[in-house]
Amino acid sequence: MKISHKLLDVLSASWIAIGIMIFLLGWCHWYYSIPLTLAIIFCLYEVWKQGRRDVVEISRRQLWLSLAVCMILMWLCGIGGYMVQSADNYWRNAMFRDLVDYSWPVYDAATNLTKSYYLAFWMLPALVAKIFHSMEAGFFMQLVWLSVGFELLFLQICRWMGKVRLSYLLFFYLFSGMKIVECLLYYPVVDSSHTLTEIVNIVFTNGTPGVFHAGPMVQFLYDPFNQTIPLFLGMMLMLNDTRSRLLPFYYVLLLLYAPLPLVGLAPIMVYWVLRALVQRRPAQRWSYLFNLENVTALLLLVVTALYLMSNNQSGHKGLRDLTDLAPTVYGFLIYTFFEFVIFMLVGYKVCRDKATLWIGFATVCVFGWFQIGLHNDFCF
């Protein structure tokens, strides 16, 4: 069977947009949520209208088998609570239960605060749980919905690669830096009290030597799963057509799913937009910048940003603590080489967009020195 790129893009963008539209209609005032929802639907029509007619060729057997693999991998990651979950899921499950048990927007009268979090992924499963008056239906919908998103991500990766291979799923799932090497180089120099057994335990519990951390993909799927699939699906949607005038729309759709990674992607996004402007004739630049898709993206950005800014969680914001500068710099060099440089050396020759690659590398090098919030999430 053949899946056109335009159909794949519409399905991918719709998967991301559904959570946003439910949020708008369920949490925001009707007089701006309804027009903004209609504008998003128009943008999805534009995704179809502007899409390419090229196709991804995949057999029905490959399609259903890949979907089954996606669901099994999500099941193994604890999505829905059917397998062992990480400690992060305790409060993520509590977040989801609040969305199901209380009316929207979720409001705490005792503290006079409205729940503010990047909760777009949970919107549809929570709505299903409310409709069927069943928390179990909501948890099952999490598994199904994330598996569908994973399948769309797989198809977008196949589109990028130019062929369908089920091995791409396993490669994505198992991809990781060389954390064991980082630990073996870091601890004997900085803290020699760690035994080999302790170092191995740090690796297997997704720990990190020093303060810089880029977790393996399994950890992304196991802990911040509500961000990972939407983020990478949106990234592939943009990567597959970096000259589309819908890029700002795709980018802003992701804000309520994964705000911190969107900060990291901002330099690349600016470069793509500026490049698209330069490549267009002067008369075309105005229509590229000033269109309904970009106006929708701007309005959605304002609404989402104002909502997220109501989160009063305290935490460090700014440069990291540089008290122990020498160990920090040493850890940074090890982290940078074994998480990024080594893969750039392997794939640089076949990279299709070297400017984007260098901007991304500069971004992780610079932004890793900053901390936002209570933990290491920004670098992570």
Coordinates of C-alpha atoms in Angstrom, one line a residue:
M1 CA 0.0 0.0 0.0
K2 CA 1.0 3.6 -0.6
I3 CA 0.7 6.4 2.0
S4 CA 1.1 9.8 0.5
H5 CA 3.3 12.3 2.3
K6 CA 0.4 14.8 2.5
L7 CA -1.8 12.2 4.2
L8 CA 1.1 11.2 6.6
D9 CA 1.6 14.9 7.4
V10 CA -2.1 15.6 8.1
L11 CA -2.3 12.5 10.4
S12 CA 0.9 13.5 12.2
A13 CA -0.1 17.2 12.6
S14 CA -3.7 16.1 13.7
W15 CA -2.3 13.7 16.3
I16 CA -0.4 16.6 17.8
A17 CA -3.2 19.2 17.4
I18 CA -6.0 17.1 18.9
G19 CA -4.5 17.5 22.4
I20 CA -4.2 21.2 21.9
M21 CA -7.7 21.7 20.6
I22 CA -9.2 19.7 23.6
F23 CA -7.1 21.9 25.9
L24 CA -8.4 25.1 24.3
L25 CA -12.1 24.0 24.4
G26 CA -11.8 22.5 27.8
W27 CA -9.7 25.0 29.7
C28 CA -10.0 28.4 28.0
H29 CA -12.8 30.9 27.5
W30 CA -15.0 30.2 24.6
Y31 CA -14.7 33.6 22.9
Y32 CA -11.1 32.9 21.9
S33 CA -10.8 29.1 22.2
I34 CA -13.5 28.4 19.5
P35 CA -12.0 30.8 16.9
L36 CA -8.5 29.5 17.6
T37 CA -9.7 25.9 17.3
L38 CA -11.3 26.7 14.0
A39 CA -8.0 28.3 12.9
I40 CA -6.1 25.2 13.8
I41 CA -8.5 23.1 11.7
F42 CA -7.9 25.5 8.8
C43 CA -4.2 25.0 9.3
L44 CA -4.6 21.2 9.1
Y45 CA -6.5 21.7 5.8
E46 CA -3.5 23.7 4.7
V47 CA -1.2 20.9 5.7
W48 CA -3.2 18.7 3.3
K49 CA -3.3 21.3 0.6
Q50 CA 0.4 22.1 0.7
G51 CA 1.5 18.4 1.1
R52 CA 3.5 16.5 -1.4
R53 CA 2.1 13.7 -3.5
D54 CA 5.2 11.4 -3.0
V55 CA 4.4 8.2 -1.1
V56 CA 5.8 5.9 1.5
E57 CA 5.4 2.3 0.2
I58 CA 4.6 -0.1 3.0
S59 CA 2.9 -3.5 2.9
R60 CA -0.1 -4.1 5.1
R61 CA 1.9 -6.7 6.9
Q62 CA 4.6 -4.2 7.7
L63 CA 2.0 -1.6 8.8
W64 CA 0.3 -3.9 11.3
L65 CA 3.5 -5.5 12.5
S66 CA 5.1 -2.1 13.1
L67 CA 2.0 -0.9 15.0
A68 CA 2.1 -4.1 17.1
V69 CA 5.8 -3.5 17.9
C70 CA 5.1 0.1 18.8
M71 CA 2.4 -1.0 21.2
I72 CA 4.6 -3.7 22.8
L73 CA 7.4 -1.2 23.3
M74 CA 5.1 1.3 24.9
W75 CA 3.7 -1.4 27.1
L76 CA 7.2 -2.4 28.2
C77 CA 7.8 1.2 29.1
G78 CA 5.0 1.1 31.6
I79 CA 2.5 3.3 29.6
G80 CA -0.9 2.7 31.0
G81 CA 0.4 1.0 34.1
Y82 CA 0.5 -2.6 32.8
M83 CA 4.2 -3.0 33.5
V84 CA 6.6 -1.8 36.1
Q85 CA 6.7 2.0 36.0
S86 CA 9.5 4.4 37.0
A87 CA 9.2 6.7 40.0
D88 CA 8.3 9.6 37.7
N89 CA 5.1 7.9 36.9
Y90 CA 3.8 8.2 40.4
W91 CA 3.2 11.9 40.1
R92 CA 2.4 11.6 36.3
N93 CA -0.4 9.2 37.2
A94 CA -1.5 11.6 39.9
M95 CA -1.5 14.4 37.3
F96 CA -3.7 12.3 35.0
R97 CA -6.1 11.3 37.8
D98 CA -6.6 15.0 38.6
L99 CA -7.5 15.6 35.0
V100 CA -10.1 12.8 35.1
D101 CA -11.5 13.4 38.6
Y102 CA -11.9 17.2 38.5
S103 CA -13.7 19.6 36.1
W104 CA -11.6 21.6 33.7
P105 CA -9.7 23.8 34.3
V106 CA -8.5 21.9 37.4
Y107 CA -8.5 24.5 40.2
D108 CA -7.4 24.2 43.8
A109 CA -9.5 26.5 45.9
A110 CA -7.2 26.1 48.9
T111 CA -4.2 27.6 47.1
N112 CA -6.2 29.7 44.6
L113 CA -4.2 28.1 41.8
T114 CA -5.0 26.4 38.5
K115 CA -3.0 23.4 37.5
S116 CA -0.3 24.5 35.1
Y117 CA 1.8 21.9 33.3
Y118 CA 2.7 20.6 29.9
L119 CA -0.4 18.3 29.8
A120 CA -1.4 18.2 26.1
F121 CA -0.7 14.5 25.7
W122 CA -3.2 13.6 28.5
M123 CA -6.0 15.6 27.1
L124 CA -7.6 12.9 24.9
P125 CA -7.1 10.0 27.3
A126 CA -8.5 12.1 30.1
L127 CA -11.5 13.0 28.0
V128 CA -12.1 9.3 27.1
A129 CA -11.9 8.5 30.9
K130 CA -14.4 11.2 31.6
I131 CA -16.8 10.1 28.9
F132 CA -16.8 6.4 30.0
H133 CA -16.5 7.2 33.7
S134 CA -13.5 4.8 33.9
M135 CA -10.0 5.6 34.9
E136 CA -8.9 2.2 33.4
A137 CA -10.3 3.4 30.0
G138 CA -8.1 6.5 30.3
F139 CA -5.0 4.5 31.1
F140 CA -5.7 2.1 28.2
M141 CA -6.2 5.1 25.9
Q142 CA -2.8 6.4 26.9
L143 CA -1.2 3.2 25.7
V144 CA -3.2 3.2 22.4
W145 CA -2.8 6.9 21.7
L146 CA 1.0 6.9 22.3
S147 CA 1.3 3.7 20.2
V148 CA -0.5 5.5 17.3
G149 CA 1.8 8.5 17.7
F150 CA 4.9 6.1 17.7
E151 CA 3.6 4.5 14.5
L152 CA 3.3 7.9 12.8
L153 CA 6.8 8.7 14.0
F154 CA 8.1 5.5 12.5
L155 CA 6.4 6.3 9.2
Q156 CA 8.0 9.8 9.2
I157 CA 11.4 8.2 9.8
C158 CA 10.8 5.8 7.0
R159 CA 9.9 8.8 4.8
W160 CA 13.2 10.5 5.7
M161 CA 15.2 7.3 5.1
G162 CA 13.4 6.6 1.8
K163 CA 12.5 3.0 2.7
V164 CA 10.6 1.0 5.3
R165 CA 12.6 -1.0 7.7
L166 CA 11.2 -2.4 11.0
S167 CA 14.7 -2.2 12.4
Y168 CA 14.3 1.6 12.5
L169 CA 11.9 1.1 15.4
L170 CA 14.4 -0.9 17.5
F171 CA 17.2 1.5 16.6
F172 CA 15.2 4.5 17.8
Y173 CA 14.1 2.6 21.0
L174 CA 17.7 1.4 21.9
F175 CA 19.6 4.5 20.8
S176 CA 22.0 5.8 23.4
G177 CA 25.2 7.6 24.0
M178 CA 28.2 5.9 25.5
K179 CA 27.4 6.4 29.2
I180 CA 29.5 3.5 30.5
V181 CA 32.6 5.0 28.8
E182 CA 31.8 8.4 30.3
C183 CA 31.6 6.9 33.8
L184 CA 34.8 5.0 33.4
L185 CA 36.7 8.1 32.3
Y186 CA 35.0 10.5 34.8
Y187 CA 34.9 8.7 38.2
P188 CA 38.6 7.5 38.4
V189 CA 39.7 11.1 37.9
V190 CA 37.1 13.1 39.8
D191 CA 35.8 10.7 42.5
S192 CA 37.9 7.5 42.8
S193 CA 35.8 6.2 45.7
H194 CA 33.3 4.7 43.2
T195 CA 33.8 0.9 42.6
L196 CA 33.2 -0.7 39.3
T197 CA 30.0 -2.2 40.6
E198 CA 28.7 1.3 41.6
I199 CA 29.6 2.7 38.2
V200 CA 27.7 -0.1 36.5
N201 CA 24.7 0.6 38.7
I202 CA 24.8 4.3 37.8
V203 CA 24.7 3.4 34.1
F204 CA 21.9 0.9 34.5
T205 CA 19.8 3.3 36.6
N206 CA 20.3 6.0 33.9
G207 CA 22.5 8.1 36.2
T208 CA 25.1 10.4 34.9
P209 CA 28.8 11.3 35.7
G210 CA 28.9 14.9 36.7
V211 CA 26.1 17.4 36.1
F212 CA 25.6 17.1 32.3
H213 CA 23.1 14.4 31.2
A214 CA 21.6 13.2 27.9
G215 CA 19.6 10.1 28.7
P216 CA 19.2 7.1 26.4
M217 CA 16.0 6.9 24.3
V218 CA 14.6 4.2 26.6
Q219 CA 14.7 6.7 29.5
F220 CA 12.9 9.3 27.4
L221 CA 10.2 6.8 26.6
Y222 CA 10.1 5.4 30.2
D223 CA 10.0 8.7 32.2
P224 CA 8.9 11.8 30.2
F225 CA 6.9 9.8 27.7
N226 CA 4.2 12.5 27.6
Q227 CA 6.9 14.7 25.9
T228 CA 9.0 12.3 23.9
I229 CA 6.7 10.9 21.2
P230 CA 5.0 14.2 20.4
L231 CA 8.4 16.0 20.4
F232 CA 10.1 13.6 18.0
L233 CA 7.0 13.3 15.8
G234 CA 6.9 17.1 15.5
M235 CA 10.6 17.3 14.8
M236 CA 10.3 14.7 12.0
L237 CA 7.3 16.6 10.6
M238 CA 9.5 19.7 10.3
L239 CA 12.7 17.9 9.2
N240 CA 10.9 16.3 6.3
D241 CA 10.0 19.7 4.9
T242 CA 12.1 22.4 6.4
R243 CA 11.0 24.9 3.7
S244 CA 7.3 24.7 4.5
R245 CA 5.6 27.8 5.6
L246 CA 3.8 25.7 8.2
L247 CA 7.0 25.3 10.3
P248 CA 6.0 28.0 12.9
F249 CA 2.6 26.3 13.3
Y250 CA 4.2 22.9 13.8
Y251 CA 6.7 24.4 16.3
V252 CA 4.1 26.2 18.4
L253 CA 1.8 23.1 18.5
L254 CA 4.6 21.3 20.5
L255 CA 4.9 24.0 23.2
L256 CA 2.2 22.5 25.5
Y257 CA 3.8 19.0 25.0
A258 CA 7.5 19.8 25.6
P259 CA 8.3 23.4 26.5
L260 CA 12.0 23.0 27.5
P261 CA 13.0 21.1 24.3
L262 CA 11.3 23.8 22.3
V263 CA 13.7 26.3 23.8
G264 CA 16.6 24.1 22.6
L265 CA 15.0 23.9 19.1
A266 CA 14.5 27.7 18.8
P267 CA 17.9 28.5 17.1
I268 CA 17.3 25.8 14.5
M269 CA 13.8 27.1 14.0
V270 CA 15.0 30.7 13.5
Y271 CA 17.6 29.4 11.0
W272 CA 15.0 27.5 9.0
V273 CA 12.7 30.5 8.8
L274 CA 15.4 32.9 7.8
R275 CA 16.7 30.5 5.2
A276 CA 13.3 30.1 3.7
L277 CA 12.9 33.9 3.5
V278 CA 16.3 34.3 1.8
Q279 CA 15.4 31.6 -0.8
R280 CA 12.1 33.4 -1.7
R281 CA 11.7 36.4 -4.0
P282 CA 10.9 39.7 -2.1
A283 CA 7.3 39.6 -3.1
Q284 CA 6.9 36.1 -1.7
R285 CA 8.5 36.9 1.6
W286 CA 5.5 38.8 2.8
S287 CA 3.1 36.0 2.1
Y288 CA 5.5 33.6 3.8
L289 CA 5.5 35.6 7.0
F290 CA 2.0 37.1 7.1
N291 CA -0.5 34.3 6.6
L292 CA -3.2 32.7 8.7
E293 CA -1.0 29.8 9.7
N294 CA 1.6 32.2 11.2
V295 CA -1.1 34.3 12.8
T296 CA -2.6 31.2 14.3
A297 CA 0.8 30.1 15.6
L298 CA 1.4 33.5 17.2
L299 CA -2.0 33.5 18.9
L300 CA -1.5 30.0 20.1
L301 CA 2.0 30.9 21.3
V302 CA 0.5 33.7 23.4
V303 CA -2.2 31.6 25.0
T304 CA 0.1 28.6 25.7
A305 CA 2.9 30.8 27.1
L306 CA 0.6 32.7 29.4
Y307 CA -0.8 29.4 30.7
L308 CA 2.6 27.9 31.3
M309 CA 3.9 31.1 32.9
S310 CA 1.2 30.7 35.6
N311 CA 3.3 27.7 36.9
N312 CA 4.9 29.1 40.1
Q313 CA 7.3 26.1 40.6
S314 CA 10.5 27.4 42.2
G315 CA 13.9 26.4 41.0
H316 CA 17.2 27.6 39.8
K317 CA 17.2 29.6 36.6
G318 CA 20.4 30.6 34.9
L319 CA 24.0 29.4 34.8
R320 CA 24.9 26.3 36.6
D321 CA 26.9 26.4 39.9
L322 CA 30.5 26.7 38.7
T323 CA 32.1 26.3 42.2
D324 CA 34.0 23.1 41.1
L325 CA 34.9 24.4 37.7
A326 CA 37.6 21.9 36.7
P327 CA 35.5 18.7 37.3
T328 CA 32.6 20.4 35.6
V329 CA 34.5 21.3 32.5
Y330 CA 36.1 17.8 32.4
G331 CA 32.6 16.2 32.7
F332 CA 31.3 18.5 30.0
L333 CA 34.1 17.5 27.6
I334 CA 33.4 13.8 28.1
Y335 CA 29.7 14.3 27.9
T336 CA 29.9 16.3 24.7
F337 CA 32.2 13.9 22.9
F338 CA 30.5 10.6 23.8
E339 CA 26.9 11.9 23.5
F340 CA 27.3 14.1 20.4
V341 CA 30.7 14.4 18.7
I342 CA 31.2 10.7 18.2
F343 CA 27.9 10.4 16.3
M344 CA 28.7 13.5 14.2
L345 CA 32.0 11.9 13.2
V346 CA 30.1 8.8 12.0
G347 CA 27.2 10.5 10.2
Y348 CA 28.6 13.8 9.1
K349 CA 29.3 12.7 5.5
V350 CA 25.8 11.5 4.9
C351 CA 24.1 14.5 6.7
R352 CA 21.8 16.3 4.3
D353 CA 21.7 19.6 6.2
K354 CA 25.1 20.3 7.8
A355 CA 24.2 23.9 8.8
T356 CA 21.3 22.5 10.9
L357 CA 23.6 19.9 12.4
W358 CA 26.2 22.5 13.5
I359 CA 23.5 24.8 15.0
G360 CA 22.1 21.8 16.9
F361 CA 25.6 20.9 18.2
A362 CA 26.3 24.5 19.2
T363 CA 22.9 24.6 21.0
V364 CA 23.5 21.5 23.1
C365 CA 27.0 22.8 24.0
V366 CA 25.8 26.2 25.1
F367 CA 22.4 25.4 26.6
G368 CA 23.9 22.5 28.7
W369 CA 25.5 25.2 30.9
F370 CA 22.1 26.5 31.9
Q371 CA 19.6 25.1 34.4
I372 CA 15.9 25.8 34.5
G373 CA 13.8 24.4 37.3
L374 CA 14.5 22.0 40.1
H375 CA 16.5 19.3 38.3
N376 CA 18.6 18.7 35.3
D377 CA 15.6 18.6 32.9
F378 CA 16.8 21.4 30.6
C379 CA 20.1 19.7 29.7
F380 CA 18.4 16.3 29.7

